[in-house]
Amino acid sequence: MNAFIEDILSRIQDLLELAPPENGFPAPLSSDDQLFMFETAGVLIVNGESPAERKQALMRSLLDALMEAFACCFAKLPQEAGEERQAVLADCLSHAVGFAR
């Protein structure tokens, strides 16, 4: 079963990437859909039969990606002059915090 869980996690990895929409293109998932994907990943990891150390490593990889996305959006926020773009980055920051909960 563990092999299936890690296979599923690797297949949905691109759906777990948090980034603000660029150049007017919409994100592949809505924020609610992406939240469900993070919840799914968490449930798969926690309920898997892996040892605690492996579960910790998998959860850390999810959270590390969120922290990197948060840091990237946070760094871009003061550089943006347009209010609309700042709002998009603020939403990205909000989602990163919400997904990490």
Short mmCIF file of C-alpha atoms in Angstrom, two decimals:
data_model
loop_
_atom_site.label_atom_id
_atom_site.label_comp_id
_atom_site.label_asym_id
_atom_site.label_seq_id
_atom_site.Cartn_x
_atom_site.Cartn_y
_atom_site.Cartn_z
CA MET A 1 0.00 0.00 0.00
CA ASN A 2 2.87 2.39 0.75
CA ALA A 3 4.11 2.17 -2.81
CA PHE A 4 0.67 3.22 -4.03
CA ILE A 5 0.55 6.19 -1.66
CA GLU A 6 3.91 7.52 -2.78
CA ASP A 7 2.92 6.95 -6.42
CA ILE A 8 -0.30 8.92 -5.90
CA LEU A 9 1.62 11.71 -4.16
CA SER A 10 4.10 11.93 -7.01
CA ARG A 11 1.28 12.05 -9.56
CA ILE A 12 -0.56 14.90 -7.82
CA GLN A 13 2.61 16.84 -7.00
CA ASP A 14 2.08 19.39 -9.79
CA LEU A 15 -1.40 20.12 -8.41
CA LEU A 16 0.14 20.93 -5.03
CA GLU A 17 2.35 23.72 -6.38
CA LEU A 18 1.25 27.07 -5.05
CA ALA A 19 1.93 30.01 -7.32
CA PRO A 20 0.00 33.15 -8.18
CA PRO A 21 -1.49 33.27 -11.69
CA GLU A 22 0.94 34.79 -14.17
CA ASN A 23 0.22 36.77 -17.34
CA GLY A 24 -3.53 36.58 -16.83
CA PHE A 25 -3.65 32.78 -17.13
CA PRO A 26 -5.84 31.21 -14.46
CA ALA A 27 -4.46 28.65 -12.04
CA PRO A 28 -5.17 25.02 -12.99
CA LEU A 29 -7.21 24.57 -9.78
CA SER A 30 -9.31 26.89 -7.69
CA SER A 31 -8.05 27.55 -4.18
CA ASP A 32 -10.79 25.30 -2.77
CA ASP A 33 -9.83 22.48 -5.13
CA GLN A 34 -6.18 22.89 -4.21
CA LEU A 35 -7.08 22.82 -0.50
CA PHE A 36 -8.82 19.48 -1.10
CA MET A 37 -5.67 18.19 -2.81
CA PHE A 38 -3.54 19.15 0.21
CA GLU A 39 -6.07 17.50 2.52
CA THR A 40 -5.95 14.38 0.36
CA ALA A 41 -2.16 14.30 0.49
CA GLY A 42 -2.22 14.72 4.28
CA VAL A 43 -4.79 11.96 4.75
CA LEU A 44 -2.84 9.58 2.51
CA ILE A 45 0.37 10.24 4.41
CA VAL A 46 -1.11 10.01 7.91
CA ASN A 47 -3.18 6.89 7.23
CA GLY A 48 -0.44 5.06 5.36
CA GLU A 49 1.48 2.17 6.83
CA SER A 50 4.87 3.87 6.57
CA PRO A 51 7.05 4.29 9.63
CA ALA A 52 6.71 7.57 11.51
CA GLU A 53 10.03 8.84 10.13
CA ARG A 54 8.85 8.39 6.54
CA LYS A 55 5.52 10.07 7.28
CA GLN A 56 7.41 12.96 8.83
CA ALA A 57 9.62 13.28 5.74
CA LEU A 58 6.61 13.28 3.40
CA MET A 59 4.76 15.89 5.46
CA ARG A 60 7.91 18.00 5.65
CA SER A 61 8.24 17.93 1.86
CA LEU A 62 4.66 19.23 1.53
CA LEU A 63 5.25 21.99 4.07
CA ASP A 64 8.66 22.94 2.67
CA ALA A 65 7.09 23.59 -0.72
CA LEU A 66 4.42 25.77 0.90
CA MET A 67 7.02 27.71 2.87
CA GLU A 68 9.04 28.32 -0.30
CA ALA A 69 5.95 29.56 -2.14
CA PHE A 70 5.08 31.81 0.81
CA ALA A 71 8.59 33.28 0.88
CA CYS A 72 8.52 33.88 -2.89
CA CYS A 73 5.14 35.65 -2.81
CA PHE A 74 6.13 37.62 0.28
CA ALA A 75 9.32 38.83 -1.42
CA LYS A 76 7.41 39.88 -4.56
CA LEU A 77 4.64 41.73 -2.70
CA PRO A 78 6.46 45.03 -1.97
CA GLN A 79 7.93 45.09 -5.49
CA GLU A 80 4.52 45.13 -7.19
CA ALA A 81 3.10 48.58 -7.91
CA GLY A 82 -0.37 47.58 -9.07
CA GLU A 83 -3.06 47.00 -6.46
CA GLU A 84 -4.58 44.15 -8.46
CA ARG A 85 -1.28 42.27 -8.59
CA GLN A 86 -0.69 42.93 -4.88
CA ALA A 87 -4.13 41.46 -4.16
CA VAL A 88 -3.26 38.34 -6.17
CA LEU A 89 -0.02 37.92 -4.20
CA ALA A 90 -1.85 38.52 -0.91
CA ASP A 91 -4.32 35.77 -1.86
CA CYS A 92 -1.39 33.47 -2.59
CA LEU A 93 0.05 34.23 0.86
CA SER A 94 -3.31 33.60 2.48
CA HIS A 95 -3.70 30.27 0.69
CA ALA A 96 -0.21 29.16 1.70
CA VAL A 97 -1.05 29.77 5.36
CA GLY A 98 -4.44 28.09 5.00
CA PHE A 99 -3.04 25.03 3.24
CA ALA A 100 -0.37 24.57 5.91
CA ARG A 101 -2.94 24.33 8.69
#
